[in-house]
Short mmCIF file of C-alpha atoms and ligand atoms in Angstrom, two decimals:
data_model
loop_
_atom_site.label_atom_id
_atom_site.label_comp_id
_atom_site.label_asym_id
_atom_site.label_seq_id
_atom_site.Cartn_x
_atom_site.Cartn_y
_atom_site.Cartn_z
CA MET A 1 141.94 31.43 21.01
CA ARG A 2 140.11 34.02 18.55
CA MET A 3 137.84 32.99 15.67
CA TYR A 4 139.29 35.92 13.54
CA ASP A 5 143.05 33.59 13.68
CA LEU A 6 141.23 30.61 12.12
CA ILE A 7 139.40 32.70 9.49
CA TYR A 8 142.61 33.93 8.35
CA THR A 9 144.60 30.99 8.53
CA LYS A 10 142.27 29.87 6.63
CA LYS A 11 141.59 32.13 4.08
CA GLU A 12 146.13 32.16 3.14
CA GLY A 13 145.45 28.48 2.68
CA GLY A 14 146.87 26.89 6.45
CA ARG A 15 146.27 24.32 8.01
CA LEU A 16 143.89 23.96 11.42
CA SER A 17 144.96 22.67 14.45
CA ASP A 18 142.70 20.16 16.09
CA GLU A 19 142.54 22.14 18.87
CA GLN A 20 141.40 24.99 16.76
CA ILE A 21 138.77 23.12 14.93
CA ALA A 22 137.21 22.27 18.49
CA PHE A 23 137.31 25.29 20.16
CA TRP A 24 134.79 26.49 16.60
CA VAL A 25 132.62 24.34 16.84
CA ARG A 26 132.30 23.89 20.62
CA GLY A 27 131.56 27.56 20.41
CA VAL A 28 128.89 27.37 17.28
CA THR A 29 127.26 24.26 19.81
CA ALA A 30 127.10 26.84 22.43
CA GLY A 31 126.12 29.97 20.15
CA THR A 32 129.25 31.57 21.52
CA VAL A 33 130.84 32.34 17.75
CA PRO A 34 129.01 34.76 15.77
CA GLU A 35 127.33 33.41 12.62
CA GLU A 36 128.78 35.92 10.18
CA GLN A 37 132.45 34.04 11.42
CA SER A 38 131.23 30.69 10.98
CA ALA A 39 130.14 31.63 7.70
CA ALA A 40 133.21 32.89 6.47
CA LEU A 41 135.40 30.22 8.06
CA LEU A 42 132.96 27.49 6.09
CA MET A 43 133.95 29.74 2.93
CA ALA A 44 137.72 29.59 3.63
CA VAL A 45 137.38 26.32 3.48
CA CYS A 46 135.11 25.65 0.55
CA TRP A 47 137.94 27.23 -1.53
CA ARG A 48 140.77 26.32 0.71
CA GLY A 49 139.97 22.68 1.67
CA MET A 50 140.46 20.63 4.44
CA ASP A 51 143.28 17.31 4.25
CA THR A 52 142.14 14.28 6.11
CA ARG A 53 143.34 15.00 9.55
CA GLU A 54 141.93 18.29 9.88
CA THR A 55 138.26 17.07 8.79
CA LEU A 56 139.09 13.85 11.08
CA ALA A 57 139.04 16.58 13.33
CA LEU A 58 136.22 18.36 12.11
CA THR A 59 134.12 15.19 12.62
CA LEU A 60 135.71 14.52 16.28
CA ALA A 61 134.12 17.84 17.17
CA MET A 62 130.52 17.60 15.57
CA ARG A 63 130.15 14.10 16.60
CA ASP A 64 131.17 15.45 20.74
CA SER A 65 128.87 18.46 19.99
CA GLY A 66 125.66 15.99 21.11
CA ARG A 67 124.82 12.51 22.75
CA ARG A 68 126.54 9.49 21.51
CA LEU A 69 124.76 5.85 21.46
CA ASP A 70 126.50 2.89 22.95
CA LEU A 71 125.86 0.00 21.01
CA SER A 72 129.17 -1.48 23.38
CA SER A 73 126.31 -4.02 25.15
CA VAL A 74 125.67 -5.39 22.42
CA PRO A 75 127.72 -8.73 20.98
CA GLY A 76 129.43 -8.15 17.52
CA VAL A 77 130.39 -6.07 14.62
CA LYS A 78 127.69 -3.30 14.36
CA VAL A 79 127.45 -2.32 10.80
CA ASP A 80 125.90 0.69 9.05
CA LYS A 81 125.00 2.04 5.90
CA HIS A 82 125.25 5.33 4.17
CA SER A 83 123.61 6.35 0.87
CA THR A 84 124.07 10.20 0.03
CA GLY A 85 120.53 9.80 -1.04
CA GLY A 86 118.57 9.61 -4.64
CA VAL A 87 114.85 9.49 -5.70
CA GLY A 88 113.26 6.34 -5.01
CA ASP A 89 116.58 4.85 -3.06
CA LYS A 90 114.90 2.31 -0.58
CA THR A 91 117.72 0.20 -0.38
CA THR A 92 117.84 0.75 3.57
CA LEU A 93 114.28 -0.75 4.15
CA VAL A 94 115.98 -4.15 1.49
CA LEU A 95 119.16 -4.73 3.57
CA GLY A 96 118.37 -4.24 6.99
CA PRO A 97 116.91 -7.39 7.57
CA ILE A 98 118.64 -9.17 5.04
CA VAL A 99 121.89 -7.83 7.06
CA ALA A 100 120.43 -9.08 10.47
CA ALA A 101 119.28 -12.60 8.79
CA CYS A 102 122.92 -13.27 8.54
CA GLY A 103 124.10 -12.38 11.56
CA VAL A 104 125.54 -9.20 11.37
CA PRO A 105 123.76 -6.54 13.74
CA CYS A 106 122.86 -3.47 11.67
CA ALA A 107 122.44 -0.46 13.65
CA MET A 108 120.97 2.60 11.26
CA PHE A 109 120.10 5.60 11.59
CA SER A 110 118.15 6.87 8.71
CA GLY A 111 116.38 10.69 7.78
CA ARG A 112 113.82 12.81 7.11
CA GLY A 113 113.11 13.82 2.90
CA LEU A 114 113.45 17.38 1.72
CA GLY A 115 112.71 18.17 -1.78
CA HIS A 116 113.57 15.67 -4.51
CA THR A 117 115.01 12.96 -2.31
CA GLY A 118 113.24 10.87 0.12
CA GLY A 119 114.29 9.79 3.62
CA THR A 120 113.85 5.97 4.98
CA VAL A 121 112.27 7.21 7.72
CA ASP A 122 109.18 8.57 5.50
CA LYS A 123 109.03 5.25 4.06
CA TYR A 124 109.14 3.40 7.27
CA SER A 125 106.96 6.11 8.55
CA ALA A 126 103.76 4.13 5.98
CA ILE A 127 104.23 0.95 8.11
CA PRO A 128 100.93 1.99 10.28
CA GLY A 129 101.84 2.02 14.25
CA LEU A 130 105.71 1.54 13.55
CA ARG A 131 107.74 3.82 15.78
CA VAL A 132 110.75 5.36 14.04
CA GLU A 133 112.25 7.24 17.00
CA LEU A 134 113.58 5.28 19.59
CA ASP A 135 115.51 6.02 22.19
CA PRO A 136 119.03 4.71 23.16
CA ASP A 137 117.14 1.70 25.16
CA ALA A 138 114.55 1.07 22.45
CA PHE A 139 117.37 1.29 19.80
CA ARG A 140 119.48 -1.05 21.39
CA ALA A 141 116.26 -3.87 22.75
CA SER A 142 115.44 -3.85 19.01
CA LEU A 143 119.05 -4.66 17.86
CA ARG A 144 119.00 -7.72 20.24
CA ALA A 145 115.96 -9.07 19.78
CA THR A 146 115.87 -9.31 15.99
CA GLY A 147 119.66 -8.12 14.78
CA PHE A 148 117.85 -5.04 13.26
CA ALA A 149 117.53 -1.01 14.45
CA ASN A 150 116.53 1.64 12.57
CA SER A 151 115.61 4.90 14.24
CA ALA A 152 115.04 8.76 12.91
CA GLN A 153 118.34 10.32 13.62
CA THR A 154 117.00 13.16 16.92
CA GLY A 155 117.28 16.40 17.67
CA ASP A 156 120.18 15.22 20.05
CA ILE A 157 122.52 14.31 18.23
CA CYS A 158 125.11 16.13 15.98
CA PRO A 159 123.48 19.87 17.32
CA ALA A 160 126.93 21.19 15.81
CA ASP A 161 125.93 19.81 12.58
CA ARG A 162 122.54 20.93 12.26
CA LYS A 163 123.80 24.47 13.09
CA LEU A 164 126.46 24.40 10.95
CA TYR A 165 124.27 22.89 7.66
CA ALA A 166 121.64 25.44 8.26
CA LEU A 167 124.17 27.95 7.61
CA ARG A 168 125.95 26.14 4.34
CA ASP A 169 122.45 26.36 3.21
CA VAL A 170 122.39 30.00 2.92
CA THR A 171 125.85 30.49 2.69
CA ALA A 172 126.19 28.37 -0.45
CA THR A 173 128.78 26.36 1.29
CA VAL A 174 127.35 22.85 1.20
CA GLU A 175 129.36 21.97 -1.83
CA SER A 176 132.65 21.08 -0.18
CA ILE A 177 133.92 17.76 -0.20
CA PRO A 178 135.40 18.04 3.49
CA LEU A 179 132.92 19.99 5.02
CA ILE A 180 130.39 17.11 3.77
CA THR A 181 132.35 14.07 4.96
CA ALA A 182 132.67 15.90 8.47
CA SER A 183 128.74 16.03 8.28
CA ILE A 184 128.16 12.60 7.30
CA MET A 185 130.50 11.13 9.45
CA SER A 186 129.90 12.84 12.45
CA LYS A 187 126.72 11.24 12.53
CA LYS A 188 127.43 8.07 11.96
CA LEU A 189 130.16 7.83 14.90
CA ALA A 190 127.46 9.10 17.31
CA GLY A 191 125.10 6.65 16.30
CA GLY A 192 128.10 4.01 17.49
CA CYS A 193 128.68 1.53 14.84
CA ASP A 194 131.86 -0.15 14.71
CA ALA A 195 131.29 -0.59 10.32
CA LEU A 196 130.14 1.52 7.55
CA VAL A 197 129.37 0.91 3.93
CA LEU A 198 128.74 4.09 2.07
CA ASP A 199 127.00 4.15 -0.95
CA VAL A 200 128.31 7.61 -3.02
CA LYS A 201 125.86 8.18 -5.76
CA CYS A 202 126.25 10.68 -8.87
CA GLY A 203 123.79 11.57 -11.87
CA SER A 204 120.99 13.75 -12.42
CA GLY A 205 118.92 12.86 -9.23
CA ALA A 206 122.30 12.89 -6.89
CA PHE A 207 124.33 15.23 -5.14
CA MET A 208 127.08 14.69 -6.66
CA LYS A 209 126.44 15.55 -10.44
CA THR A 210 129.79 13.73 -11.69
CA PRO A 211 131.77 10.50 -11.35
CA GLU A 212 134.87 12.58 -10.89
CA GLN A 213 132.62 14.38 -7.83
CA ALA A 214 131.31 11.52 -6.43
CA ARG A 215 134.57 9.45 -6.17
CA ALA A 216 136.05 12.43 -4.39
CA LEU A 217 133.98 12.56 -1.50
CA ALA A 218 133.90 8.32 -1.75
CA ARG A 219 138.06 8.59 -0.94
CA SER A 220 137.45 11.37 1.54
CA LEU A 221 134.75 9.29 3.42
CA VAL A 222 136.80 6.59 3.49
CA ALA A 223 140.20 8.23 4.34
CA VAL A 224 138.54 9.97 7.71
CA GLY A 225 136.63 6.44 8.53
CA GLN A 226 139.58 4.63 8.27
CA ALA A 227 141.88 7.37 10.26
CA HIS A 228 139.64 6.76 13.28
CA GLY A 229 139.89 2.97 12.86
CA MET A 230 136.85 2.04 11.78
CA ARG A 231 135.82 -0.45 9.32
CA VAL A 232 134.63 1.61 5.73
CA LYS A 233 134.14 0.94 2.22
CA ALA A 234 132.47 3.06 -0.26
CA LEU A 235 130.68 2.15 -3.82
CA VAL A 236 130.59 4.99 -6.08
CA THR A 237 126.80 4.53 -8.10
CA ARG A 238 125.17 5.76 -10.99
CA MET A 239 121.84 7.03 -10.80
CA ALA A 240 121.07 7.62 -14.46
CA GLU A 241 116.96 6.83 -13.77
CA PRO A 242 114.97 6.25 -10.17
CA LEU A 243 115.96 3.28 -8.30
CA GLY A 244 113.50 0.95 -8.73
CA ARG A 245 109.91 1.20 -10.07
CA THR A 246 108.23 3.32 -7.40
CA ILE A 247 108.74 6.75 -6.09
CA GLY A 248 106.50 7.07 -2.74
CA ASN A 249 106.33 5.75 0.97
CA ALA A 250 103.99 3.05 1.02
CA LEU A 251 104.80 1.99 -2.77
CA GLU A 252 108.49 1.89 -1.44
CA VAL A 253 107.52 -0.19 1.37
CA MET A 254 106.02 -2.67 -0.96
CA GLU A 255 108.94 -2.43 -3.48
CA SER A 256 111.27 -3.80 -0.80
CA VAL A 257 108.65 -6.30 0.41
CA GLU A 258 108.66 -7.80 -3.11
CA ILE A 259 112.64 -8.00 -3.41
CA LEU A 260 112.76 -9.65 -0.12
CA LYS A 261 110.24 -12.02 -1.07
CA GLY A 262 112.64 -12.47 -3.71
CA GLN A 263 110.39 -11.40 -7.09
CA GLY A 264 111.84 -8.65 -8.74
CA ASP A 265 115.16 -8.78 -10.64
CA SER A 266 116.23 -5.26 -11.01
CA ASP A 267 119.19 -2.53 -10.38
CA LEU A 268 117.73 -2.22 -7.44
CA ALA A 269 118.04 -5.71 -6.07
CA ARG A 270 121.20 -5.63 -7.34
CA MET A 271 122.38 -3.18 -5.63
CA SER A 272 120.39 -4.02 -2.34
CA LEU A 273 121.93 -6.93 -2.30
CA ARG A 274 125.81 -5.88 -3.59
CA LEU A 275 125.05 -3.69 -0.46
CA ALA A 276 124.14 -6.23 2.06
CA ALA A 277 126.90 -8.64 1.16
CA GLU A 278 129.69 -6.02 1.72
CA MET A 279 127.74 -4.95 5.08
CA VAL A 280 127.78 -9.22 5.92
CA LEU A 281 131.96 -8.70 4.78
CA LEU A 282 133.06 -5.77 6.91
CA GLY A 283 130.55 -7.31 10.07
CA GLY A 284 133.15 -10.12 9.91
CA ALA A 285 130.65 -13.51 9.07
CA CYS A 286 132.07 -14.33 5.63
CA ALA A 287 135.65 -13.59 4.41
CA THR A 288 135.26 -13.11 0.92
CA LEU A 289 132.85 -11.38 -0.95
CA ASP A 290 131.89 -14.22 -2.98
CA GLU A 291 130.56 -16.04 0.23
CA ALA A 292 128.46 -12.94 1.42
CA GLU A 293 126.85 -12.51 -1.64
CA ASP A 294 126.09 -16.47 -1.47
CA ARG A 295 125.34 -15.77 2.14
CA VAL A 296 122.82 -12.62 1.58
CA ALA A 297 121.20 -15.00 -1.25
CA GLU A 298 119.86 -17.41 0.88
CA ALA A 299 119.09 -14.80 3.34
CA VAL A 300 116.55 -14.04 0.72
CA ALA A 301 115.53 -17.77 -0.79
CA SER A 302 115.50 -19.20 2.33
CA GLY A 303 112.62 -16.68 3.84
CA ARG A 304 114.26 -15.81 6.74
CA ALA A 305 115.08 -11.97 5.86
CA MET A 306 111.76 -11.78 5.81
CA ALA A 307 110.86 -13.14 8.59
CA VAL A 308 113.20 -10.52 10.23
CA TYR A 309 111.66 -7.67 8.35
CA ARG A 310 108.14 -8.87 10.14
CA ALA A 311 110.04 -9.85 13.62
CA TRP A 312 111.31 -6.16 13.44
CA VAL A 313 107.99 -4.19 12.61
CA ALA A 314 106.08 -6.62 15.10
CA HIS A 315 108.78 -5.50 18.11
CA ASN A 316 108.94 -1.78 17.19
CA GLY A 317 105.00 -1.58 17.35
CA GLY A 318 104.04 -2.19 13.74
CA ASP A 319 101.31 -4.66 12.76
CA PRO A 320 103.51 -7.04 10.67
CA ARG A 321 100.56 -8.04 8.66
CA ALA A 322 100.84 -5.25 6.53
CA LEU A 323 104.23 -6.47 4.64
CA ASP A 324 102.11 -9.70 2.92
CA ASP A 325 98.92 -7.33 2.85
CA PHE A 326 99.33 -4.47 1.04
CA SER A 327 95.73 -3.16 1.39
CA LEU A 328 96.60 -1.99 5.55
CA LEU A 329 99.41 0.41 3.90
CA PRO A 330 98.50 3.76 3.04
CA GLY A 331 97.16 3.96 -0.19
CA ALA A 332 95.96 6.27 -3.39
CA ARG A 333 92.54 6.58 -4.58
CA ARG A 334 93.00 7.66 -8.38
CA ARG A 335 96.16 6.48 -10.63
CA VAL A 336 96.84 8.56 -13.72
CA PRO A 337 98.77 6.97 -16.69
CA VAL A 338 101.53 9.03 -18.33
CA PRO A 339 101.48 8.25 -22.10
CA ALA A 340 104.71 8.15 -24.27
CA GLU A 341 103.69 10.83 -26.89
CA ALA A 342 105.90 9.02 -29.87
CA SER A 343 107.63 5.91 -29.91
CA GLY A 344 111.50 5.22 -29.06
CA TYR A 345 114.07 4.20 -26.76
CA VAL A 346 114.02 5.71 -23.54
CA GLN A 347 117.09 7.33 -23.32
CA ALA A 348 117.05 9.27 -20.13
CA MET A 349 114.92 10.03 -17.30
CA ASP A 350 115.66 13.14 -14.83
CA SER A 351 115.30 11.70 -11.76
CA ARG A 352 115.47 15.02 -9.68
CA ALA A 353 112.59 16.25 -11.74
CA LEU A 354 110.42 13.20 -11.42
CA GLY A 355 111.30 12.93 -7.16
CA LEU A 356 110.31 17.01 -7.62
CA LEU A 357 106.97 15.49 -9.70
CA ALA A 358 106.38 12.75 -6.53
CA MET A 359 106.71 15.81 -3.90
CA GLU A 360 104.32 17.66 -5.68
CA LEU A 361 101.56 14.95 -5.36
CA GLY A 362 102.24 15.47 -1.86
CA ALA A 363 104.98 12.37 -0.83
CA GLY A 364 107.95 14.87 -0.18
CA ARG A 365 108.75 17.90 1.60
CA ARG A 366 108.99 21.25 -0.03
CA ASP A 367 109.47 22.50 3.70
CA ARG A 368 110.48 20.76 7.20
CA ASP A 369 107.48 21.05 8.40
CA ASP A 370 104.95 19.88 5.52
CA VAL A 371 102.58 16.95 6.18
CA LEU A 372 102.96 13.89 4.26
CA ASP A 373 100.59 11.99 2.41
CA LEU A 374 102.25 8.38 2.31
CA GLY A 375 100.14 6.87 -0.08
CA VAL A 376 101.11 9.15 -2.81
CA GLY A 377 103.19 8.79 -5.47
CA ILE A 378 105.17 7.74 -8.74
CA GLN A 379 105.48 4.25 -10.60
CA VAL A 380 107.87 4.26 -13.15
CA GLU A 381 106.67 2.10 -15.48
CA VAL A 382 109.74 1.87 -17.80
CA ARG A 383 113.79 1.90 -17.61
CA VAL A 384 116.34 3.85 -19.58
CA GLY A 385 117.13 1.38 -22.84
CA GLN A 386 114.30 0.31 -23.16
CA TRP A 387 111.97 0.37 -26.37
CA VAL A 388 108.21 2.20 -26.09
CA GLU A 389 105.60 2.49 -28.55
CA ALA A 390 103.48 5.59 -28.96
CA GLY A 391 100.73 5.70 -26.05
CA GLN A 392 102.06 3.17 -24.44
CA ARG A 393 102.45 3.65 -20.12
CA LEU A 394 105.41 5.41 -19.06
CA LEU A 395 104.34 6.68 -15.87
CA THR A 396 101.63 6.62 -13.01
CA LEU A 397 100.48 9.18 -10.91
CA CYS A 398 99.08 7.63 -7.59
CA CYS A 399 96.98 10.35 -6.10
CA ASN A 400 95.00 11.59 -3.40
CA GLU A 401 94.19 15.26 -3.29
CA ARG A 402 96.73 17.11 -5.67
CA ASP A 403 97.43 16.00 -9.36
CA GLY A 404 100.62 16.04 -10.48
CA GLN A 405 101.89 18.86 -12.53
CA PRO A 406 101.77 18.03 -16.44
CA LEU A 407 105.16 16.77 -17.65
CA PRO A 408 107.22 19.16 -19.63
CA ALA A 409 108.93 17.57 -22.41
CA GLY A 410 112.16 16.00 -21.42
CA TRP A 411 111.65 14.57 -17.76
CA ILE A 412 112.07 10.95 -19.99
CA THR A 413 113.79 11.52 -23.16
CA LEU A 414 112.63 9.18 -26.02
CA GLY A 415 115.01 9.19 -29.46
CA PRO A 416 115.71 6.64 -32.36
CA ALA A 417 118.82 5.36 -31.09
CA ARG A 418 119.48 2.68 -28.25
CA PRO A 419 121.86 4.54 -25.10
CA GLU A 420 124.47 1.94 -24.35
CA PRO A 421 124.02 0.09 -21.18
CA ALA A 422 126.22 1.44 -18.22
CA PRO A 423 127.16 -0.28 -15.34
CA TRP A 424 125.02 1.04 -11.94
CA LEU A 425 128.22 0.49 -9.88
CA LEU A 426 131.21 2.48 -11.01
CA GLU A 427 133.78 1.99 -8.34
CA SER A 428 134.58 0.45 -4.98
CA ILE A 429 137.03 2.01 -2.76
CA GLU A 430 138.48 0.48 0.24
CA ALA A 431 140.58 1.42 3.32
CA ASP A 432 144.45 1.33 2.25
CA ARG A 433 146.13 -1.40 3.96
N1 URA B 1 123.93 15.05 3.98
C1 URA B 1 124.69 15.47 5.25
O1 URA B 1 124.21 14.23 6.04
N2 URA B 1 125.54 16.33 5.07
C2 URA B 1 126.52 17.07 4.00
O2 URA B 1 126.89 18.34 3.75
C3 URA B 1 125.44 16.75 2.89
C4 URA B 1 124.56 15.63 2.48
#
């Protein structure tokens, strides 16, 4: 087999065989395929696309490029969730303990943040002592003992994806639906889950900017999961403003605890509870979504979800007291208010810009090796659609060493007209029966 033929076939709009795709990915992993040939093939895929069969073959080849976690010794349908990333997205922190409290084993792998988006692993790192990188035995032990396991993706999972992603990053080939699908699904399949709920976001702070792009990605993810025989469902959700009221690691842990204690009636709470219910449904613990939503609400109201959160933190070396006494979490020395210059309705927020501001304060990484300040971040004091008076606080910057850059006009747009309320859930996409 020659890489030249693969590139030529795809350039002309042809289909690659499973064997050809496996040959390419094995070569990428072993370092025997020159980067210029992989780059050319990536660009050809960007232009010509891949059908579901090819995308599944790429997914499986990338999954098999590294270690796979075997969770078969843990009873039950193991459920994971993936979000395509957003600013202030702390839904994983909320729903993990809830799903476990509903009797469905919740086995999740999470990432670290880069640029304007935060990472679940970084948020969990704010809990003193908590181990965020678990080896397979520790992962299974956490799942058995508490019903919940969450670990950073270790370097031996899908090494081909890491190499290809680095190449996509410098060749403008990140934005390709089959390449994104294979990248996400290979890591999820390597993580050993049986069922997967996907939250595909669209909007200013998200990877997919328009509902059409987000829907296309959601359909592709569901099609590949289904072709592999996995239970899978995707929600397409709108991200017009940061999710919840906080951006920053310890701040987001605090907000997750408030929701798990039943305080707070926000988009974040509604979205987290809905995603949790979808996971409980896919996990087979309930027959209908309504039943799953009731079960989820009961897990929160009874305090059982919070009990799982504490038990999970303690099991993995963390200090569970920090979930009830926030002074034990990393903090910020200064709180700098950002007031509105004029009165008006909040018409729009640039989530990406707010994510970058939080990064400037030290809550996120500009480069992969940056060290985070886990106590800093932003409290978002208003929501889109709310009326604010001149001088009213829009944001509170929680700072230690670094101050945020002054906010350029337009990050939070105020105007006389009240914007139409828009739903957070745009569509739910199920596998074909
Ligand atoms: N997230 C991933 O894991 N991979 C992509 O290609 C894009 C987003």
